[in-house]
Amino acid sequence: QLQLVESGGGLVQPGGSLRLSCVASGFTLDYYAIGWFRLAPGKEREGVSCISTSGGSTNYVDSVEGRFTISRDNAQHTVYLQMNSLKPEDTAIYYCAAGMACSRSKWGYDYWGQGTQVTVSS
């Protein structure tokens, strides 16, 4: 079965940090662009960031620019989302997805993970 698995979510205080990881099961994500999306209660799914296959191209939504960093380690077959200076409005379920091109649109992604909960609260 082809799937993605996210990890690293949790409860953190405002201003804190978390690092999310995304790995693949049943295939290697080295050949895919990877996107991170989030879904907060009452809101649409939002594209947070994406990274190209080589890692040479990245993209961020304005609200996380300068606070979040996406990276990939193809030797470890893992994509990371380092989240710093977290705010309560970052609270959401975070999903990674694999597709052919780096895009913050949900369209064009073939595989999705089940998500990991991130809660930012004091």
mmCIF file of C-alpha atoms in Angstrom:
data_model
loop_
_atom_site.group_PDB
_atom_site.id
_atom_site.type_symbol
_atom_site.label_atom_id
_atom_site.label_comp_id
_atom_site.label_asym_id
_atom_site.label_seq_id
_atom_site.Cartn_x
_atom_site.Cartn_y
_atom_site.Cartn_z
ATOM 1 C CA GLN A 1 0.000 0.000 0.000
ATOM 2 C CA LEU A 2 1.351 3.380 -1.003
ATOM 3 C CA GLN A 3 1.063 5.970 1.721
ATOM 4 C CA LEU A 4 2.768 8.824 3.497
ATOM 5 C CA VAL A 5 3.247 8.990 7.240
ATOM 6 C CA GLU A 6 3.658 12.205 9.192
ATOM 7 C CA SER A 7 5.111 12.507 12.680
ATOM 8 C CA GLY A 8 6.340 15.161 15.082
ATOM 9 C CA GLY A 9 3.125 16.927 15.975
ATOM 10 C CA GLY A 10 2.134 17.753 19.513
ATOM 11 C CA LEU A 11 1.245 20.459 22.004
ATOM 12 C CA VAL A 12 3.575 23.439 22.228
ATOM 13 C CA GLN A 13 3.392 26.866 23.825
ATOM 14 C CA PRO A 14 3.270 30.003 21.703
ATOM 15 C CA GLY A 15 6.760 30.878 20.547
ATOM 16 C CA GLY A 16 7.850 27.266 20.656
ATOM 17 C CA SER A 17 9.075 24.969 17.904
ATOM 18 C CA LEU A 18 8.224 21.629 16.376
ATOM 19 C CA ARG A 19 9.716 19.636 13.534
ATOM 20 C CA LEU A 20 7.382 17.545 11.428
ATOM 21 C CA SER A 21 8.635 14.599 9.384
ATOM 22 C CA CYS A 22 7.130 12.917 6.347
ATOM 23 C CA VAL A 23 8.181 9.462 5.155
ATOM 24 C CA ALA A 24 6.753 7.159 2.511
ATOM 25 C CA SER A 25 5.607 3.582 2.788
ATOM 26 C CA GLY A 26 5.502 1.404 -0.310
ATOM 27 C CA PHE A 27 7.439 3.856 -2.488
ATOM 28 C CA THR A 28 10.247 6.344 -2.214
ATOM 29 C CA LEU A 29 9.414 10.008 -2.029
ATOM 30 C CA ASP A 30 12.787 10.971 -3.521
ATOM 31 C CA TYR A 31 11.184 11.342 -6.955
ATOM 32 C CA TYR A 32 8.277 13.494 -5.827
ATOM 33 C CA ALA A 33 7.722 17.063 -4.923
ATOM 34 C CA ILE A 34 6.328 17.254 -1.398
ATOM 35 C CA GLY A 35 3.782 19.666 -0.033
ATOM 36 C CA TRP A 36 2.709 20.384 3.524
ATOM 37 C CA PHE A 37 -0.903 21.319 4.081
ATOM 38 C CA ARG A 38 -2.924 22.108 7.174
ATOM 39 C CA LEU A 39 -6.555 21.913 8.122
ATOM 40 C CA ALA A 40 -7.876 23.962 11.011
ATOM 41 C CA PRO A 41 -11.417 23.688 12.403
ATOM 42 C CA GLY A 42 -13.863 25.674 10.308
ATOM 43 C CA LYS A 43 -11.285 26.518 7.651
ATOM 44 C CA GLU A 44 -10.344 25.298 4.201
ATOM 45 C CA ARG A 45 -7.293 23.097 3.726
ATOM 46 C CA GLU A 46 -4.343 25.431 3.242
ATOM 47 C CA GLY A 47 -1.113 24.818 1.411
ATOM 48 C CA VAL A 48 1.653 25.768 3.841
ATOM 49 C CA SER A 49 4.805 24.943 1.946
ATOM 50 C CA CYS A 50 6.252 22.759 -0.774
ATOM 51 C CA ILE A 51 9.641 21.572 -1.964
ATOM 52 C CA SER A 52 10.786 20.352 -5.349
ATOM 53 C CA THR A 53 12.265 16.930 -6.003
ATOM 54 C CA SER A 54 15.828 18.203 -5.772
ATOM 55 C CA GLY A 55 15.096 20.531 -2.884
ATOM 56 C CA GLY A 56 16.258 23.483 -4.938
ATOM 57 C CA SER A 57 12.864 25.160 -5.038
ATOM 58 C CA THR A 58 10.617 25.906 -2.083
ATOM 59 C CA ASN A 59 7.479 27.924 -1.535
ATOM 60 C CA TYR A 60 5.685 29.199 1.568
ATOM 61 C CA VAL A 61 2.367 30.768 2.358
ATOM 62 C CA ASP A 62 2.848 34.338 3.568
ATOM 63 C CA SER A 63 1.667 33.591 7.103
ATOM 64 C CA VAL A 64 4.568 31.206 7.795
ATOM 65 C CA GLU A 65 7.309 32.850 5.713
ATOM 66 C CA GLY A 66 10.380 33.353 7.908
ATOM 67 C CA ARG A 67 9.089 31.022 10.633
ATOM 68 C CA PHE A 68 8.789 27.659 8.873
ATOM 69 C CA THR A 69 11.461 25.892 6.842
ATOM 70 C CA ILE A 70 10.866 22.942 4.563
ATOM 71 C CA SER A 71 13.758 20.631 3.712
ATOM 72 C CA ARG A 72 14.397 17.166 2.454
ATOM 73 C CA ASP A 73 17.010 14.503 3.033
ATOM 74 C CA ASN A 74 16.756 12.100 0.138
ATOM 75 C CA ALA A 75 19.399 9.858 1.688
ATOM 76 C CA GLN A 76 16.990 9.378 4.590
ATOM 77 C CA HIS A 77 13.928 9.504 2.309
ATOM 78 C CA THR A 78 12.406 12.107 4.590
ATOM 79 C CA VAL A 79 10.951 15.586 4.221
ATOM 80 C CA TYR A 80 10.867 17.934 7.200
ATOM 81 C CA LEU A 81 8.908 20.995 8.176
ATOM 82 C CA GLN A 82 10.711 22.964 10.875
ATOM 83 C CA MET A 83 8.228 25.251 12.576
ATOM 84 C CA ASN A 84 9.555 28.039 14.798
ATOM 85 C CA SER A 85 7.878 30.927 16.610
ATOM 86 C CA LEU A 86 4.619 29.036 16.590
ATOM 87 C CA LYS A 87 1.387 30.931 17.081
ATOM 88 C CA PRO A 88 -2.055 29.758 18.224
ATOM 89 C CA GLU A 89 -3.310 30.295 14.673
ATOM 90 C CA ASP A 90 -0.897 27.594 13.498
ATOM 91 C CA THR A 91 -3.026 25.027 15.327
ATOM 92 C CA ALA A 92 -4.226 22.471 12.779
ATOM 93 C CA ILE A 93 -3.808 18.968 11.459
ATOM 94 C CA TYR A 94 -0.755 18.984 9.216
ATOM 95 C CA TYR A 95 -0.595 16.707 6.188
ATOM 96 C CA CYS A 96 2.171 15.939 3.736
ATOM 97 C CA ALA A 97 1.454 15.046 0.123
ATOM 98 C CA ALA A 98 3.513 13.797 -2.818
ATOM 99 C CA GLY A 99 3.115 15.039 -6.371
ATOM 100 C CA MET A 100 4.903 15.895 -9.568
ATOM 101 C CA ALA A 101 5.536 19.587 -8.932
ATOM 102 C CA CYS A 102 5.954 21.952 -6.008
ATOM 103 C CA SER A 103 2.631 23.688 -5.528
ATOM 104 C CA ARG A 104 0.597 24.939 -2.590
ATOM 105 C CA SER A 105 -2.568 23.875 -4.376
ATOM 106 C CA LYS A 106 -4.010 20.555 -3.251
ATOM 107 C CA TRP A 107 -4.579 19.611 -6.877
ATOM 108 C CA GLY A 108 -1.788 17.624 -8.451
ATOM 109 C CA TYR A 109 -0.838 15.624 -5.398
ATOM 110 C CA ASP A 110 -1.207 11.897 -5.762
ATOM 111 C CA TYR A 111 -0.519 10.620 -2.264
ATOM 112 C CA TRP A 112 -1.525 11.993 1.105
ATOM 113 C CA GLY A 113 -0.734 11.120 4.695
ATOM 114 C CA GLN A 114 -3.198 10.791 7.562
ATOM 115 C CA GLY A 115 -1.997 13.944 9.266
ATOM 116 C CA THR A 116 -0.442 14.915 12.576
ATOM 117 C CA GLN A 117 -2.043 17.280 15.070
ATOM 118 C CA VAL A 118 -0.229 20.479 16.005
ATOM 119 C CA THR A 119 -1.689 22.466 18.888
ATOM 120 C CA VAL A 120 -0.220 25.792 19.946
ATOM 121 C CA SER A 121 -1.600 26.873 23.287
ATOM 122 C CA SER A 122 -0.501 28.170 26.659
#
